PDB file of C-alpha atoms in Angstrom:
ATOM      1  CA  UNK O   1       8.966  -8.432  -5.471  1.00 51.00           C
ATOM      2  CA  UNK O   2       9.495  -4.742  -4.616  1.00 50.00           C
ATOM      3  CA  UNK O   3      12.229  -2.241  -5.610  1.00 47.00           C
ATOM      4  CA  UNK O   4      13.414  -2.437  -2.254  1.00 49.00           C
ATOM      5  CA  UNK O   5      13.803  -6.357  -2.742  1.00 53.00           C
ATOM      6  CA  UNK O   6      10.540  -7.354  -0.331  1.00 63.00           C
ATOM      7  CA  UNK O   7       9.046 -10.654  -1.136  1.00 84.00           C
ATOM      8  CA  UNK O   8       5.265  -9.515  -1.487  1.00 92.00           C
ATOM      9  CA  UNK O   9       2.691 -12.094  -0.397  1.00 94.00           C
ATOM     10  CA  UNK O  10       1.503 -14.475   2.032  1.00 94.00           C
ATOM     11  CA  UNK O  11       4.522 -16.656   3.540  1.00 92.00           C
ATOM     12  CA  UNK O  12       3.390 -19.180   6.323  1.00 89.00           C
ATOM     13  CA  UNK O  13       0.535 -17.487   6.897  1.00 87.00           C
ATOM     14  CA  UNK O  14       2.349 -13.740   7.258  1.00 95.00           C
ATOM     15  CA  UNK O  15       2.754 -10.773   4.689  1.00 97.00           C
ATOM     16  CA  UNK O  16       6.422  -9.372   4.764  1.00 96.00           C
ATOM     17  CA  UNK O  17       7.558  -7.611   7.902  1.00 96.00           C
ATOM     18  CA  UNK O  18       8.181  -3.847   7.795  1.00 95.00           C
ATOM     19  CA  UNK O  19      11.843  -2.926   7.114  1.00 93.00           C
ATOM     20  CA  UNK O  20      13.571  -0.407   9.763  1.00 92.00           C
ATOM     21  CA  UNK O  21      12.458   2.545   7.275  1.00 92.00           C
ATOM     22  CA  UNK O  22       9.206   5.049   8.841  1.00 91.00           C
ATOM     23  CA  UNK O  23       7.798   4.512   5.764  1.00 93.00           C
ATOM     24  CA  UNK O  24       5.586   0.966   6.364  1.00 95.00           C
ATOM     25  CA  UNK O  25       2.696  -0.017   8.854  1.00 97.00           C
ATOM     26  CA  UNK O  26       1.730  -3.387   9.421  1.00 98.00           C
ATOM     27  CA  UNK O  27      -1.020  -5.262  11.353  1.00 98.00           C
ATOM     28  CA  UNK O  28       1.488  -8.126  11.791  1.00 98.00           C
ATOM     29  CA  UNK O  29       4.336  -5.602  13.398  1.00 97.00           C
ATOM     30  CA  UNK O  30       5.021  -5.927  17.269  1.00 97.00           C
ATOM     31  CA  UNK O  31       2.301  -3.611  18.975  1.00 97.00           C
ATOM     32  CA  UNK O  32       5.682  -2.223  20.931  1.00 96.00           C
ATOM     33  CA  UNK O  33       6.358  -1.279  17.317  1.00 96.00           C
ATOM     34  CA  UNK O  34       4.438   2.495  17.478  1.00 92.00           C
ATOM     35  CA  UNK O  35       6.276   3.574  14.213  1.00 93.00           C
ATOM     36  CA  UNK O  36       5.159   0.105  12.026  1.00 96.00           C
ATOM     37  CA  UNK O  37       2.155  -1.144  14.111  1.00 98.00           C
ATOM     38  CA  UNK O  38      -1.728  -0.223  13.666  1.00 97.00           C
ATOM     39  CA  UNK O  39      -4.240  -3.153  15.191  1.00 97.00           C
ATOM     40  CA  UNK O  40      -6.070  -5.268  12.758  1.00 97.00           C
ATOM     41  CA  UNK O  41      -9.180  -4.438  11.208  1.00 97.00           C
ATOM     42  CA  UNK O  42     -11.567  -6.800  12.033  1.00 96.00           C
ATOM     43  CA  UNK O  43     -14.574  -8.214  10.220  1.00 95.00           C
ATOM     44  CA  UNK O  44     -18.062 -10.373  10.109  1.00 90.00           C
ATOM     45  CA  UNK O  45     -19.483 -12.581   7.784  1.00 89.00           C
ATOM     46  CA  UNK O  46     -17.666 -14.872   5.028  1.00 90.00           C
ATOM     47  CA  UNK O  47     -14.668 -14.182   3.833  1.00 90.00           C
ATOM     48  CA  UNK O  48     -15.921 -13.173  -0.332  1.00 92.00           C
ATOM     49  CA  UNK O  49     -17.725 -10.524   1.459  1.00 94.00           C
ATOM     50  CA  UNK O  50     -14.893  -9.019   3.784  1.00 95.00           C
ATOM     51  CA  UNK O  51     -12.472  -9.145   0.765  1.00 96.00           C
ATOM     52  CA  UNK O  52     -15.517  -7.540  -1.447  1.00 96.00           C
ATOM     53  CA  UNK O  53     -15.252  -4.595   0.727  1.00 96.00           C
ATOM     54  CA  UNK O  54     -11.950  -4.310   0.673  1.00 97.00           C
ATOM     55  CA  UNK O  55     -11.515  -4.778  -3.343  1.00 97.00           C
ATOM     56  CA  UNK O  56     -14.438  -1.719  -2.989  1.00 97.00           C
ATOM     57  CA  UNK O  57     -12.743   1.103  -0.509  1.00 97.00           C
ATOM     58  CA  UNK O  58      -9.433   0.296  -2.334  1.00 97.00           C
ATOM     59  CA  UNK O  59     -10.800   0.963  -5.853  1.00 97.00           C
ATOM     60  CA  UNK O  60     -12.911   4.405  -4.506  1.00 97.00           C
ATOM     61  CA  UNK O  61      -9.608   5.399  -3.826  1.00 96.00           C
ATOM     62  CA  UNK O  62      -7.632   7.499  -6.308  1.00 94.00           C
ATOM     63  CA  UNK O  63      -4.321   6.398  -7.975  1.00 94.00           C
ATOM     64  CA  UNK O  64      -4.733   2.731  -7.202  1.00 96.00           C
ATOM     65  CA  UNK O  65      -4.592  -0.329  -9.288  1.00 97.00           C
ATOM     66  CA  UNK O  66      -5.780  -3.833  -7.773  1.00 97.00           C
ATOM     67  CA  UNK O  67      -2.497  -6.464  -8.785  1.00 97.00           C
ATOM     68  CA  UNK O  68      -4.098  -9.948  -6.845  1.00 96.00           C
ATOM     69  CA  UNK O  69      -7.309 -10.653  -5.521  1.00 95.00           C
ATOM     70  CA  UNK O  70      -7.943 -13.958  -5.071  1.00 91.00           C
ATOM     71  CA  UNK O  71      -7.760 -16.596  -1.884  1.00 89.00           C
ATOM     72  CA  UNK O  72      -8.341 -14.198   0.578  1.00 94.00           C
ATOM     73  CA  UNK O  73      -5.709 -11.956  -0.590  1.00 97.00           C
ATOM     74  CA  UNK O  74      -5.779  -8.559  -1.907  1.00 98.00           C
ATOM     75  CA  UNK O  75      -2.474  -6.495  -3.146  1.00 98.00           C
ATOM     76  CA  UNK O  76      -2.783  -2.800  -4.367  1.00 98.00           C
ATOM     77  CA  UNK O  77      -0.547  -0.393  -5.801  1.00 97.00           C
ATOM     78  CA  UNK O  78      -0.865   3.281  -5.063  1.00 95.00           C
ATOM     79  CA  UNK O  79       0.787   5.889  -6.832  1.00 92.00           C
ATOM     80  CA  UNK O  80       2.000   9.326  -5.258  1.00 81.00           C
ATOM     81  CA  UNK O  81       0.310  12.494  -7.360  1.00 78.00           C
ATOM     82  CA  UNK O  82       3.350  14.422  -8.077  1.00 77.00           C
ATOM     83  CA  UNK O  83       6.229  11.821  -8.164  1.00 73.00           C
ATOM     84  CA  UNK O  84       4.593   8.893  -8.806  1.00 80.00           C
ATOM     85  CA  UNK O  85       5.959   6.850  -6.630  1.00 86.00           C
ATOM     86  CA  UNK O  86       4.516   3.438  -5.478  1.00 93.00           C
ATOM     87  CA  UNK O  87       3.276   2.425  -2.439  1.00 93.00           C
ATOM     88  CA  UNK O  88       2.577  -1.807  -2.191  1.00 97.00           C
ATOM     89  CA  UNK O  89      -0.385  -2.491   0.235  1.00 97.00           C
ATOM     90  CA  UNK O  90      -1.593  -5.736   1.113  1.00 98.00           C
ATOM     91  CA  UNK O  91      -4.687  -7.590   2.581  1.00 98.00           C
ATOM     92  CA  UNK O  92      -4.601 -11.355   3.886  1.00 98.00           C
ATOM     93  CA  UNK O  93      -7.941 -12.429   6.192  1.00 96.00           C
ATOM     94  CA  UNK O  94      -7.348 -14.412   9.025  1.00 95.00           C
ATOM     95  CA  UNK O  95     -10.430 -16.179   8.887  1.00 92.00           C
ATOM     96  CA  UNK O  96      -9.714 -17.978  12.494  1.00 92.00           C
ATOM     97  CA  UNK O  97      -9.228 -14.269  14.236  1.00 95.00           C
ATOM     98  CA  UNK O  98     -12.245 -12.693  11.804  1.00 95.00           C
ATOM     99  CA  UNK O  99      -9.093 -10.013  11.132  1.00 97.00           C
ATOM    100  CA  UNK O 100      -8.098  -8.545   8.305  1.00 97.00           C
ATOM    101  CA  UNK O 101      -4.524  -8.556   8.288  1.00 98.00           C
ATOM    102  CA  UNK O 102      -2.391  -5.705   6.206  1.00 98.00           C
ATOM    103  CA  UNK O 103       0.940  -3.899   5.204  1.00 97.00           C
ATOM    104  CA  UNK O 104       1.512  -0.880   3.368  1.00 96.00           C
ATOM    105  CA  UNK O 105       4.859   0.372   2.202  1.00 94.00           C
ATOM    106  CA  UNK O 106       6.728   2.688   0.342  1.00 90.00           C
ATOM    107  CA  UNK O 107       8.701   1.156  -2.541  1.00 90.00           C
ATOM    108  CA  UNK O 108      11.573   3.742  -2.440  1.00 81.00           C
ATOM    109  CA  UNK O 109      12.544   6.232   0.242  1.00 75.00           C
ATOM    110  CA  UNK O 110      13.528   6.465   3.869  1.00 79.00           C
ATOM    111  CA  UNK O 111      10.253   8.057   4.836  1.00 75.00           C
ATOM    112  CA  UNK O 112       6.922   8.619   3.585  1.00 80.00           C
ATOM    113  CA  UNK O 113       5.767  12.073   5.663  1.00 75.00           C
ATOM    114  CA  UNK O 114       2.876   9.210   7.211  1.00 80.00           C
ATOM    115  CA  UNK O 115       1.194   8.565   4.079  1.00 89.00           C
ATOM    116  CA  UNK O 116       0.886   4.811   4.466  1.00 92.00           C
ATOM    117  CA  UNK O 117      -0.290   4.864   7.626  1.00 94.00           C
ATOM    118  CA  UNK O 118      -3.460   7.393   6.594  1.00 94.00           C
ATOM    119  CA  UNK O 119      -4.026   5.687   4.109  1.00 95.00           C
ATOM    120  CA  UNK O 120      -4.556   2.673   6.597  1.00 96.00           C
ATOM    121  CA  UNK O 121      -6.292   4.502   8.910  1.00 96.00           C
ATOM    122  CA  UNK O 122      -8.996   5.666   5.830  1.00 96.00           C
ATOM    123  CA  UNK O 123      -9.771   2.353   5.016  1.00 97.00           C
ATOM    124  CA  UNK O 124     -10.110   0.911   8.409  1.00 96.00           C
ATOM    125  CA  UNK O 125     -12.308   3.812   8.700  1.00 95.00           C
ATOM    126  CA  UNK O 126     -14.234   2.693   5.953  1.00 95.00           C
ATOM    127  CA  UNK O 127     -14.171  -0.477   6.461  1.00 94.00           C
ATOM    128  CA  UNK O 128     -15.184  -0.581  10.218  1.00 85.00           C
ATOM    129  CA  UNK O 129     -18.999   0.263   9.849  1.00 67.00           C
ATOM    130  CA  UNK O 130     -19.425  -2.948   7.752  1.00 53.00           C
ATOM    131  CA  UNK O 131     -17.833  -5.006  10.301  1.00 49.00           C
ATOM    132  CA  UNK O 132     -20.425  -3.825  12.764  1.00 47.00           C
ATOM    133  CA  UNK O 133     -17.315  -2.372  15.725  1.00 46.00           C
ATOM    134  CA  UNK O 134     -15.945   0.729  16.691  1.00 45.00           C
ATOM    135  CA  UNK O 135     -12.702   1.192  16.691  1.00 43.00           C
TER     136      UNK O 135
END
């Protein structure tokens, strides 16, 4: 659980919806939802090897710690540089859509100046030339 009292983790097959707060994005938001929504980042081949390359982008990253990885799951913690605050991001692969599914949110705060949603955008980035598609 968060600071902000968000059950992290997979529940029926979903990761937490974003609270009203600028400061999340999620793949499972409403695409109405500009402010919370970014699409999916989508994948090929089995489901070690899509969660490999997340585990990999996440780690290159600085001020991160991996919490879980296991079962198709991946949850990170990132920490700000001068405050040190946490963000909580999340992986879950939908292995029927060939999606991987995520949220990233500040712990504390109202909003984040877009930080979670760069960050996001990076790893899809990073993460898109493995899956063979543009996006």
């Amino acid at each position: 659980m968060t600071a902000t009292g968000t059950e992290l983790g997979v529940h029926d097959g979903r990761l937490a919806p974003c609270p009203t707060s600028p400061n999340c994005i999620s793949s499972q938001a409403s695409p109405n939802d500009g402010g919370h929504y970014l699409p999916a980042i989508p994948y090929r081949g089995g489901n070690e090897e899509a969660l490999d390359a997340v585990r990999k982008v996440v780690m290159a990253m600085t001020r991160t710690r991996i919490i879980t990885s296991d079962d198709g799951y991946l949850h990170a913690e990132f920490r700000t540089l001068i405050m040190r605050f946490v963000d909580d991001v999340e992986f879950v692969l939908d292995d029927h859509e060939r999606v991987i599914h995520f949220r990233s949110s500040s712990r504390v705060g109202h909003y984040d100046l877009g930080v979670n949603r760069r960050r996001i955008k990076r790893i899809s980035r990073a993460l898109l030339p493995r899956s063979g598609r543009q996006g």
